[in-house]
PDB file of C-alpha atoms in Angstrom:
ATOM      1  CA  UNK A 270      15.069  -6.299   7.326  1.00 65.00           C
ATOM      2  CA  UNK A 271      13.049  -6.643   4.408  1.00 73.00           C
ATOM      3  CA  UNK A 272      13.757  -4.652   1.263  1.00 86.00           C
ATOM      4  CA  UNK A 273      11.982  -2.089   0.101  1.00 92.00           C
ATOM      5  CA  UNK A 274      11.310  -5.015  -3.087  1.00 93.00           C
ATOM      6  CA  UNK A 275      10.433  -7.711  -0.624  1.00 92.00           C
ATOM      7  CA  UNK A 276       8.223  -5.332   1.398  1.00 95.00           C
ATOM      8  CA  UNK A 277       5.883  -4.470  -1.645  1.00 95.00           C
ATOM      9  CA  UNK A 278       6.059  -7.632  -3.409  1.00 93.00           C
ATOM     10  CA  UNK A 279       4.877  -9.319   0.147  1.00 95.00           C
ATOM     11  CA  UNK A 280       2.084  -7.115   0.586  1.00 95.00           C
ATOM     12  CA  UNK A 281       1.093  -6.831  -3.303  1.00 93.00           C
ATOM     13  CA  UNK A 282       0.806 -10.936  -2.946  1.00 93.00           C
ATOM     14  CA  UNK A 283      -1.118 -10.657   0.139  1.00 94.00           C
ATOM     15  CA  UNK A 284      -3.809  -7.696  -0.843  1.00 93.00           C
ATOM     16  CA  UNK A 285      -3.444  -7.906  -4.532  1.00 91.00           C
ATOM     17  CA  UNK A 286      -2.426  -3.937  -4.059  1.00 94.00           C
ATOM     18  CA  UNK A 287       0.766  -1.899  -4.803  1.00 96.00           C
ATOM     19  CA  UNK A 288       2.072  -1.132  -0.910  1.00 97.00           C
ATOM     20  CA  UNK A 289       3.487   2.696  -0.284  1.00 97.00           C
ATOM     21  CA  UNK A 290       6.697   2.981   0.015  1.00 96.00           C
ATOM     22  CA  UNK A 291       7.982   4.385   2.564  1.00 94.00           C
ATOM     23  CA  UNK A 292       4.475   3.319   4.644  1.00 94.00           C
ATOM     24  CA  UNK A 293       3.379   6.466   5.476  1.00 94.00           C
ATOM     25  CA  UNK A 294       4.619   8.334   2.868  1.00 96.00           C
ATOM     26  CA  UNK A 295       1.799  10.687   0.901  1.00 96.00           C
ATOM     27  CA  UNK A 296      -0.275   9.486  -1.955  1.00 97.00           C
ATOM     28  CA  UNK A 297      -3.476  10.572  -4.188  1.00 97.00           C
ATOM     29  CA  UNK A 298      -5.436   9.819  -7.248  1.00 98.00           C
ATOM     30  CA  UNK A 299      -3.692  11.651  -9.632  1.00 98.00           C
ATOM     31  CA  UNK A 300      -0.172  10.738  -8.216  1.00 98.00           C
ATOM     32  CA  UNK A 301       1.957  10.038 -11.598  1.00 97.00           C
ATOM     33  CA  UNK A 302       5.439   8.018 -11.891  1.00 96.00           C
ATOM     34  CA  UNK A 303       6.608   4.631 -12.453  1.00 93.00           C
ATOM     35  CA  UNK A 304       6.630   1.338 -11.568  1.00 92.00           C
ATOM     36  CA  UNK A 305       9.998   0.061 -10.492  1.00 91.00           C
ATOM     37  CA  UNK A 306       9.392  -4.342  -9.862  1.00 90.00           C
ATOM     38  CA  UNK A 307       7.145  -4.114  -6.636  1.00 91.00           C
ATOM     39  CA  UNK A 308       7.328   0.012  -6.153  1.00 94.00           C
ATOM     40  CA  UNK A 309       5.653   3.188  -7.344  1.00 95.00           C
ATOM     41  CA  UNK A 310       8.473   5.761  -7.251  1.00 95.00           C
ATOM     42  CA  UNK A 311       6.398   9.056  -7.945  1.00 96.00           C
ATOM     43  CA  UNK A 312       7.436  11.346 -10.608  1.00 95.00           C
ATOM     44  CA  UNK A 313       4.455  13.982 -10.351  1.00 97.00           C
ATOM     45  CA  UNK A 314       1.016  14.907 -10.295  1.00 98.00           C
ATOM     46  CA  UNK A 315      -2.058  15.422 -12.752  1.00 98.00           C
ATOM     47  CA  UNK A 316      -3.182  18.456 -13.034  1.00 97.00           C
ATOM     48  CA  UNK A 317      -6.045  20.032 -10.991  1.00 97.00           C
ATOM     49  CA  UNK A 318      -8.503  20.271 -14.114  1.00 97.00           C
ATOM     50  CA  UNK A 319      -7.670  16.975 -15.163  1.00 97.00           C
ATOM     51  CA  UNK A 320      -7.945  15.223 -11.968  1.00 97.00           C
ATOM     52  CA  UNK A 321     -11.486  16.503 -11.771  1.00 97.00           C
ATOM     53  CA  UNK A 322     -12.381  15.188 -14.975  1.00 96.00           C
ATOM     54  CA  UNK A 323     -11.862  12.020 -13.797  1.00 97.00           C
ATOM     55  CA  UNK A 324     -14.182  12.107 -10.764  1.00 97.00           C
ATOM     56  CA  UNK A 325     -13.900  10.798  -7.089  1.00 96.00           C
ATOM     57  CA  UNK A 326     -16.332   8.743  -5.273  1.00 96.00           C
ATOM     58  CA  UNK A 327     -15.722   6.818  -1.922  1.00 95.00           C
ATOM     59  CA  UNK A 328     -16.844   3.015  -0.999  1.00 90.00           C
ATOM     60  CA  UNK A 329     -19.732   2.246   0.941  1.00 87.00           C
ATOM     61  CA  UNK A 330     -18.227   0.142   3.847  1.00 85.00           C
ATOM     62  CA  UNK A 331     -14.238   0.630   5.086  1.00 88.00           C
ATOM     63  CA  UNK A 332     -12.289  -3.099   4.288  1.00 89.00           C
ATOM     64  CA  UNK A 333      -9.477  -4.589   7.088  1.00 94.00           C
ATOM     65  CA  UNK A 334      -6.084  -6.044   6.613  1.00 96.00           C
ATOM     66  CA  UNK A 335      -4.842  -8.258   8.759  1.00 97.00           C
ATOM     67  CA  UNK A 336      -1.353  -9.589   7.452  1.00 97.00           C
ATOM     68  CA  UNK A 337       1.303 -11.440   9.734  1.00 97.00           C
ATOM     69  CA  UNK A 338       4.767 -12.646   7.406  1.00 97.00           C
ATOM     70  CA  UNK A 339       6.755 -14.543   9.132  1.00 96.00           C
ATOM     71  CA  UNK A 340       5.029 -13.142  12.476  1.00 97.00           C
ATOM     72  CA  UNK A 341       3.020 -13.776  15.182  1.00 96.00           C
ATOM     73  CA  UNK A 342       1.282 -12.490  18.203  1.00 95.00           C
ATOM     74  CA  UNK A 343      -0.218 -13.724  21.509  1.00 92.00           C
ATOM     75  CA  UNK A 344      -1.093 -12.579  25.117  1.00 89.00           C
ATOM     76  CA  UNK A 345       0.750 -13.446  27.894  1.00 82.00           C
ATOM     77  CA  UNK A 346      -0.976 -13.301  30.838  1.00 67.00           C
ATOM     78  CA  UNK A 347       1.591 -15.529  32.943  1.00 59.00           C
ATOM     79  CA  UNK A 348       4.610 -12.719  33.576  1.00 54.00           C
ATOM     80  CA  UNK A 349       7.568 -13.706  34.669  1.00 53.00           C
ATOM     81  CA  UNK A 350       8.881 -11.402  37.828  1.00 50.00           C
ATOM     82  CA  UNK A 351      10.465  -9.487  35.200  1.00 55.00           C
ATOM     83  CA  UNK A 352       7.765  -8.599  32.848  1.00 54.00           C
ATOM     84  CA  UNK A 353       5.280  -7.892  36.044  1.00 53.00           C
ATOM     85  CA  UNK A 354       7.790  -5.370  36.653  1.00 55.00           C
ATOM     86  CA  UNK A 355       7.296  -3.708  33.481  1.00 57.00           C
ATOM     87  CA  UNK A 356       3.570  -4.627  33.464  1.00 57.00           C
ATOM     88  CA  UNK A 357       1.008  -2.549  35.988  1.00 60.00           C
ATOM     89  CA  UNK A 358      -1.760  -4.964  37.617  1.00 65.00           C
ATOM     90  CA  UNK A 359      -4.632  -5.735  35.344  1.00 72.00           C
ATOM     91  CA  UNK A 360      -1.930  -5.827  32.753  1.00 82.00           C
ATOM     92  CA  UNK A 361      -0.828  -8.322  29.815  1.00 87.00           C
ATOM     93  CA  UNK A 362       2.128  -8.217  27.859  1.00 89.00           C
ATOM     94  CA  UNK A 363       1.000  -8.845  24.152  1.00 93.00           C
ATOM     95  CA  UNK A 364       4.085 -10.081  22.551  1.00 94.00           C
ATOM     96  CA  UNK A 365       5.012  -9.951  18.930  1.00 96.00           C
ATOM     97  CA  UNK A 366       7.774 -11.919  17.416  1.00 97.00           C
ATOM     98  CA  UNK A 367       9.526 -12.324  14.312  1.00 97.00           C
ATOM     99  CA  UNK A 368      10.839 -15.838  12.718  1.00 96.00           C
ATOM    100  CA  UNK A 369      13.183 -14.160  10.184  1.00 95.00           C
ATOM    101  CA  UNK A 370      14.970 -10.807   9.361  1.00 94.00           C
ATOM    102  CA  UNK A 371      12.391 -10.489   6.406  1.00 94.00           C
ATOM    103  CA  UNK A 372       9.064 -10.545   9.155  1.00 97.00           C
ATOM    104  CA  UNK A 373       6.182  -7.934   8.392  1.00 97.00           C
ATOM    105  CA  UNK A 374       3.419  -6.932  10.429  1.00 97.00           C
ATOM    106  CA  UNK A 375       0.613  -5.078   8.164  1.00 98.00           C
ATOM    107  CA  UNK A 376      -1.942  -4.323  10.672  1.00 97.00           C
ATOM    108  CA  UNK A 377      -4.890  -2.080   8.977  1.00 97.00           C
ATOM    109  CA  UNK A 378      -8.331  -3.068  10.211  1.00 95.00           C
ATOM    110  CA  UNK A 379     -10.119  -0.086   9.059  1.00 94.00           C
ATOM    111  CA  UNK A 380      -9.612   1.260   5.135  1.00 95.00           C
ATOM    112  CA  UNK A 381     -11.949   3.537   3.494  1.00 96.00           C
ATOM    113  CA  UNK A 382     -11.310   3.437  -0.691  1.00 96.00           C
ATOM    114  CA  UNK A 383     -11.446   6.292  -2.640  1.00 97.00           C
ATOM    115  CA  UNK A 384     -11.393   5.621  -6.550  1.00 96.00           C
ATOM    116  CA  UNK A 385     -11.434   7.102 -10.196  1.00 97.00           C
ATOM    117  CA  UNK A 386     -14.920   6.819 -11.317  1.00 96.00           C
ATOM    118  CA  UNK A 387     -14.316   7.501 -15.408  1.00 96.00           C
ATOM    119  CA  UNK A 388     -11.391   5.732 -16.264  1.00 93.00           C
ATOM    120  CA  UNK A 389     -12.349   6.645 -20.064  1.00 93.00           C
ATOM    121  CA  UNK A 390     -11.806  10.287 -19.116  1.00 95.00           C
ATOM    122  CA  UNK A 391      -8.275   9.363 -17.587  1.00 95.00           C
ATOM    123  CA  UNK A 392      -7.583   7.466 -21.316  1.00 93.00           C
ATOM    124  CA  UNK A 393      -8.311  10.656 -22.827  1.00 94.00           C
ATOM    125  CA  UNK A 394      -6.355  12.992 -20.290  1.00 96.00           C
ATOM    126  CA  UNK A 395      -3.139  10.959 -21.182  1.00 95.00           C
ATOM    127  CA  UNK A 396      -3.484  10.577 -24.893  1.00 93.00           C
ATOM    128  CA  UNK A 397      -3.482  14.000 -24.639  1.00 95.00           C
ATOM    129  CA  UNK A 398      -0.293  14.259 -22.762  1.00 95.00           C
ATOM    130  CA  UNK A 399       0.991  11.849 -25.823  1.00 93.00           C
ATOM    131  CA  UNK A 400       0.048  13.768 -27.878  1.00 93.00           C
ATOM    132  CA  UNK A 401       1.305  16.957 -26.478  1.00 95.00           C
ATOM    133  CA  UNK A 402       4.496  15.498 -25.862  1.00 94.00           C
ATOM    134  CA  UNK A 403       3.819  15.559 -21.987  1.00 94.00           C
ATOM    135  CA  UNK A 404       3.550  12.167 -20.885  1.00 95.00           C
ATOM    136  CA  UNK A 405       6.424   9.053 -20.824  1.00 93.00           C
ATOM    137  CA  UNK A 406       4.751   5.621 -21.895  1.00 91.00           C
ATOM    138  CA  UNK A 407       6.647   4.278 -18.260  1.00 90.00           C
ATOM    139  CA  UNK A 408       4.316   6.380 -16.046  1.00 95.00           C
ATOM    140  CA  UNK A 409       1.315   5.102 -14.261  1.00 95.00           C
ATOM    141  CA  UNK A 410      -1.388   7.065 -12.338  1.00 97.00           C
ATOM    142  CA  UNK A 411      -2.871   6.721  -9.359  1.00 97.00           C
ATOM    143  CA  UNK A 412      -6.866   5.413  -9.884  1.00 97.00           C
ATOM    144  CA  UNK A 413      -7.247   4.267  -6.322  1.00 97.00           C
ATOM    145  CA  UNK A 414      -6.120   5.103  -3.096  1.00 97.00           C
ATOM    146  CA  UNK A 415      -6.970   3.043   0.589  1.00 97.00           C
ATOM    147  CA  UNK A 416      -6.611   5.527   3.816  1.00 96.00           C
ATOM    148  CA  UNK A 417      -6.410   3.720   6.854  1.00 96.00           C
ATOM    149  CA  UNK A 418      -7.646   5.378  10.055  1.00 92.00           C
ATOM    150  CA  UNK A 419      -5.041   3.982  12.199  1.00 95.00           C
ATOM    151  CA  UNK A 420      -2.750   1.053  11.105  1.00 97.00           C
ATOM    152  CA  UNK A 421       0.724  -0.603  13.103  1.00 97.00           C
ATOM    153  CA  UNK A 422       3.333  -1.667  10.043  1.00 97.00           C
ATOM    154  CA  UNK A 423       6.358  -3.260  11.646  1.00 97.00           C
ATOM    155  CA  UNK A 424       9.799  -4.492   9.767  1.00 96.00           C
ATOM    156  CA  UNK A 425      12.049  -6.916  11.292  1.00 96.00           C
ATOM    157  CA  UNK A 426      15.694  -6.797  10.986  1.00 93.00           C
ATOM    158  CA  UNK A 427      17.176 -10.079  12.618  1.00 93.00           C
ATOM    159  CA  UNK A 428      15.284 -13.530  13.013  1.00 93.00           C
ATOM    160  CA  UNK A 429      14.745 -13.077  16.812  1.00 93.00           C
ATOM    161  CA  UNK A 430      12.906  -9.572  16.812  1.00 96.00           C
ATOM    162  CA  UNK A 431      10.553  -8.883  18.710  1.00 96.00           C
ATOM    163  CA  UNK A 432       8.084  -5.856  20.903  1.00 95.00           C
ATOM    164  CA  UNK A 433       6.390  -6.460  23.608  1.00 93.00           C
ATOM    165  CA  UNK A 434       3.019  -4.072  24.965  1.00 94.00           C
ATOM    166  CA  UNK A 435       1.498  -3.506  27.623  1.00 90.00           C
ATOM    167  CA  UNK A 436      -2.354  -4.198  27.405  1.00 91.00           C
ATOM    168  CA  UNK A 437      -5.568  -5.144  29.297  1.00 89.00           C
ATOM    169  CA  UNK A 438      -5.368  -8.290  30.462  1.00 84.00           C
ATOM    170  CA  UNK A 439      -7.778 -10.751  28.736  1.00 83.00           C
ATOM    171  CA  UNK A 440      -8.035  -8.290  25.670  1.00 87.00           C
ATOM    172  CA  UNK A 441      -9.114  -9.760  22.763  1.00 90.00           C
ATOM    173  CA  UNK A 442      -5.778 -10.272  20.372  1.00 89.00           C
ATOM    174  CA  UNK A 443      -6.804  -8.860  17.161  1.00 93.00           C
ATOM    175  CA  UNK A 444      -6.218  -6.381  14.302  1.00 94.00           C
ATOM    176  CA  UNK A 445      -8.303  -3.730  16.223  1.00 93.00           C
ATOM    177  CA  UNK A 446      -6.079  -3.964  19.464  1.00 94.00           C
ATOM    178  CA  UNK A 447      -2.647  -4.052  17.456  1.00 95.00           C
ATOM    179  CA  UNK A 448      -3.831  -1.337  14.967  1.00 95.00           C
ATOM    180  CA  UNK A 449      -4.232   0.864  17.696  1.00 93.00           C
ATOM    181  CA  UNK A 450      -1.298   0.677  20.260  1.00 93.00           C
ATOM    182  CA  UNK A 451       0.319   3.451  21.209  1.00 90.00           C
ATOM    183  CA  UNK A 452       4.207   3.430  20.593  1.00 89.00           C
ATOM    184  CA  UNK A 453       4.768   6.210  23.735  1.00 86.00           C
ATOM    185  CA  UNK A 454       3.045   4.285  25.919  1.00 85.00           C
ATOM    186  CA  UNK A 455       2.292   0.671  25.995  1.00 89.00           C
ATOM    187  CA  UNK A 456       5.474  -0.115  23.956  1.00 93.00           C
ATOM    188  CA  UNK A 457       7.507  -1.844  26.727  1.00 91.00           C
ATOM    189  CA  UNK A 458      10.423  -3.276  24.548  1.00 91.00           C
ATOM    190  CA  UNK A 459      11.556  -3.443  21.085  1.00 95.00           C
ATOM    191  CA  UNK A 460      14.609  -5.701  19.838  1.00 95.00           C
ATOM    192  CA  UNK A 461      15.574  -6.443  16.125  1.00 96.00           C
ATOM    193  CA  UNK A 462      12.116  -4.044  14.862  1.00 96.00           C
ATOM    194  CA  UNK A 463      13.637  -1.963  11.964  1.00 92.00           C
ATOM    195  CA  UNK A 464      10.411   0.330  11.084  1.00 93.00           C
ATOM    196  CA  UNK A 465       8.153   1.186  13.203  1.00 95.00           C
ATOM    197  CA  UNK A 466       5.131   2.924  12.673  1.00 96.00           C
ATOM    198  CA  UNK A 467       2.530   1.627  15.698  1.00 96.00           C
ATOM    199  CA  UNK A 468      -0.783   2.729  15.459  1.00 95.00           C
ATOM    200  CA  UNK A 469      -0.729   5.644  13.477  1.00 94.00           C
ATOM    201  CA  UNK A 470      -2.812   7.408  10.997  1.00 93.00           C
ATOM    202  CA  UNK A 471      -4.179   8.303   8.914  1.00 95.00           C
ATOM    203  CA  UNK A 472      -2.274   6.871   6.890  1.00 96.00           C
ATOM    204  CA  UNK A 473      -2.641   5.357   2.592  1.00 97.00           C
ATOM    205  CA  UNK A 474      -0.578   2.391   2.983  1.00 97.00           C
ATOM    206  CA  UNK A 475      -2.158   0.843  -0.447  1.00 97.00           C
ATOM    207  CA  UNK A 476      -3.142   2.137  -3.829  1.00 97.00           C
ATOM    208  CA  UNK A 477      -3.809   0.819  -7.523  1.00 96.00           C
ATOM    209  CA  UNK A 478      -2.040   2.342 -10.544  1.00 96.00           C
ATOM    210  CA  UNK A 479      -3.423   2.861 -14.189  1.00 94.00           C
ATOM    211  CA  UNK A 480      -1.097   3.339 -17.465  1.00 92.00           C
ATOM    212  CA  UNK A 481      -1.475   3.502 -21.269  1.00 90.00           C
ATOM    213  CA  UNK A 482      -0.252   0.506 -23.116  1.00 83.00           C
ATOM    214  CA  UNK A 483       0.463   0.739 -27.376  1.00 75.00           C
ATOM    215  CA  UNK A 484      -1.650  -2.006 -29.222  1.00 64.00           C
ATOM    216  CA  UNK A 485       0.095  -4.758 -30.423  1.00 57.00           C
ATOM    217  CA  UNK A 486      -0.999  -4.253 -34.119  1.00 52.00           C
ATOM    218  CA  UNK A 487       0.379  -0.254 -33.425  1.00 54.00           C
ATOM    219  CA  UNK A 488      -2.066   2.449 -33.340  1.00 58.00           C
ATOM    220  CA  UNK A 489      -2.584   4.695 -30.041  1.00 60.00           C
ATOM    221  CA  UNK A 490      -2.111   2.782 -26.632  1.00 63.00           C
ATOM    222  CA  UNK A 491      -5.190   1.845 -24.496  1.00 59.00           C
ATOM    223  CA  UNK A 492      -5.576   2.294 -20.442  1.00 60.00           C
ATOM    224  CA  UNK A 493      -5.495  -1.043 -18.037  1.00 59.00           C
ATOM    225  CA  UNK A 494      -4.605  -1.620 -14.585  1.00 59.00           C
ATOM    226  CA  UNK A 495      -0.638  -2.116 -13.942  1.00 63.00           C
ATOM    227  CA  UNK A 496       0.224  -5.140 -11.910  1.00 58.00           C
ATOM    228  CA  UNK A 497       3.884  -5.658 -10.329  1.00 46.00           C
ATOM    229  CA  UNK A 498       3.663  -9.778  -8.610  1.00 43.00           C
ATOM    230  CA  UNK A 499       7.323  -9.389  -7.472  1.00 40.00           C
ATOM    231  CA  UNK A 500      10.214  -7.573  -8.754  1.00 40.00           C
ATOM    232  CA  UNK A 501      11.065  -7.799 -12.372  1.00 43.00           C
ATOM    233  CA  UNK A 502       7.925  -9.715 -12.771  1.00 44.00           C
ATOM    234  CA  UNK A 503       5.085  -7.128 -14.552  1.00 45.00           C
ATOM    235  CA  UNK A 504       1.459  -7.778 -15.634  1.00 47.00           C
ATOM    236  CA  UNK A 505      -1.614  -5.965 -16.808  1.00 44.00           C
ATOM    237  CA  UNK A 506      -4.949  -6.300 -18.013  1.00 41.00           C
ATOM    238  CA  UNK A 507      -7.453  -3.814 -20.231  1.00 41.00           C
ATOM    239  CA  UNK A 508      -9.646  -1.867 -18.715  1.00 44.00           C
ATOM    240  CA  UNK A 509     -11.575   0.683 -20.888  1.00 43.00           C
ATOM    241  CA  UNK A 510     -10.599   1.111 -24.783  1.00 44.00           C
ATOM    242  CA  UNK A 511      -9.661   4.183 -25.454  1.00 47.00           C
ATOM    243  CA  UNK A 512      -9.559   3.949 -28.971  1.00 51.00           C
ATOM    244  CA  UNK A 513      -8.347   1.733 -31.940  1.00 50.00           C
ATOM    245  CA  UNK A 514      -5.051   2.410 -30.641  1.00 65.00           C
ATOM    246  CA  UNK A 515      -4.463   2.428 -26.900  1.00 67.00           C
ATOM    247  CA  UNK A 516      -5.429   0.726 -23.860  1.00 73.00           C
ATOM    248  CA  UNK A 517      -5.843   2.182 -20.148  1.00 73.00           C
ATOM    249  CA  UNK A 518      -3.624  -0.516 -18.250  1.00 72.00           C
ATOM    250  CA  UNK A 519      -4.886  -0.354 -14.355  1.00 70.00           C
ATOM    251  CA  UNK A 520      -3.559  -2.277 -11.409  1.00 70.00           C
TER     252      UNK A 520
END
């Protein structure tokens, strides 16, 4: 099975985003911890007053993810006597199988983003903290969060996994039909699938993170996005000065 590493650095790669970890675990704007190669591991929370100094405001249109790694899906309509056993008539099998132990299925076709709208305000909040004594130059903050309405996020664990559903027959095969299966009752079998989480939600499977970063040249740090590529491999860029001596790092 993928680890926990592999997991987010595959899906930071393929949505430029950090991925939750585990999947369905909670997460908000606000959320406060650090960043561990790939991984947020969550330390604690802004306060209430603070987090509404920042303001919230939601996009316009909800996004879609449709990411197969070393994956793949198709219909088959052609059972064998022992899959039209399992199937009922009118029914496909939609198969999904796995070419290595370190397969993912991210399935998310419907994501509605909710973001920090003054990131100056969040620069301010945490020199604050600095100042006070109340804030570690390690910890990043949630600025954006992505809440899927239903998603299917599947984990192999040996090169020859694989599920197989039970669907319509002639179904289309796409992120909107795998995205919302139903584990208790189209799932017909399951071999080699470490986690499973089949068409649940809602669910925030993906988020960006925000830090203060110290100036080269000294002075107070400034706030940009954080970035984590792959484990042990880090990046940022600015975002908002704060002041002559910090930076807001977001990512």
């Amino acid at each position: 099975m993928p680890s926990d590493q592999q997991y987010g650095s595959s899906i930071r790669r393929a949505t430029s985003l950090f991925a939750n970890w585990p999947p369905n675990a909670p997460r908000e704007i606000g959320d406060y911890g650090r960043v561990n190669g790939a991984l947020f591991e969550i330390f604690g929370r802004l306060d209430s007053q603070e987090i509404e100094a920042l303001g919230k405001r939601e996009g316009p249109s909800p996004a879609g993810y449709d990411v197969m790694i070393k994956s793949s899906r198709s219909l088959n309509s052609h059972l064998s006597a022992e899959a039209r056993a399992n199937a009922g008539d009118g029914m496909a099998l939609l198969e999904i199988k796995f070419s290595s132990e370190e397969g993912i299925v991210f399935i998310a076709p419907s994501i509605k983003i909710t973001e920090v709208i003054d990131m100056a305000a969040l620069g301010r909040v945490l020199k604050e903290r600095l100042r006070e004594g109340n804030w570690i130059m390690d910890h990043a903050v949630v600025v954006q969060v992505s809440a899927a309405e239903s998603a299917t996020i599947l984990l192999s664990n040996q090169a020859d996994a694989g599920m197989e559903f039970e669907v319509a027959a002639g179904v289309p095969v796409n992120a909107q039909l795998v995205a919302k299966l139903n584990a208790g009752v189209s799932l017909i079998s399951s071999r080699g699938v470490g986690i499973k989480i089949i068409g649940e939600g809602p669910l925030t499977p993906l988020f960006k993170l925000a830090s203060l970063k110290r100036r080269i040249f000294g002075g107070d740090p400034s706030i940009v996005y954080r970035t984590a590529l792959a484990p042990g491999m880090d990046g940022e860029f600015d975002v908002h000065d704060v002041d002559d001596e910090y930076v807001l790092v977001v990512g």
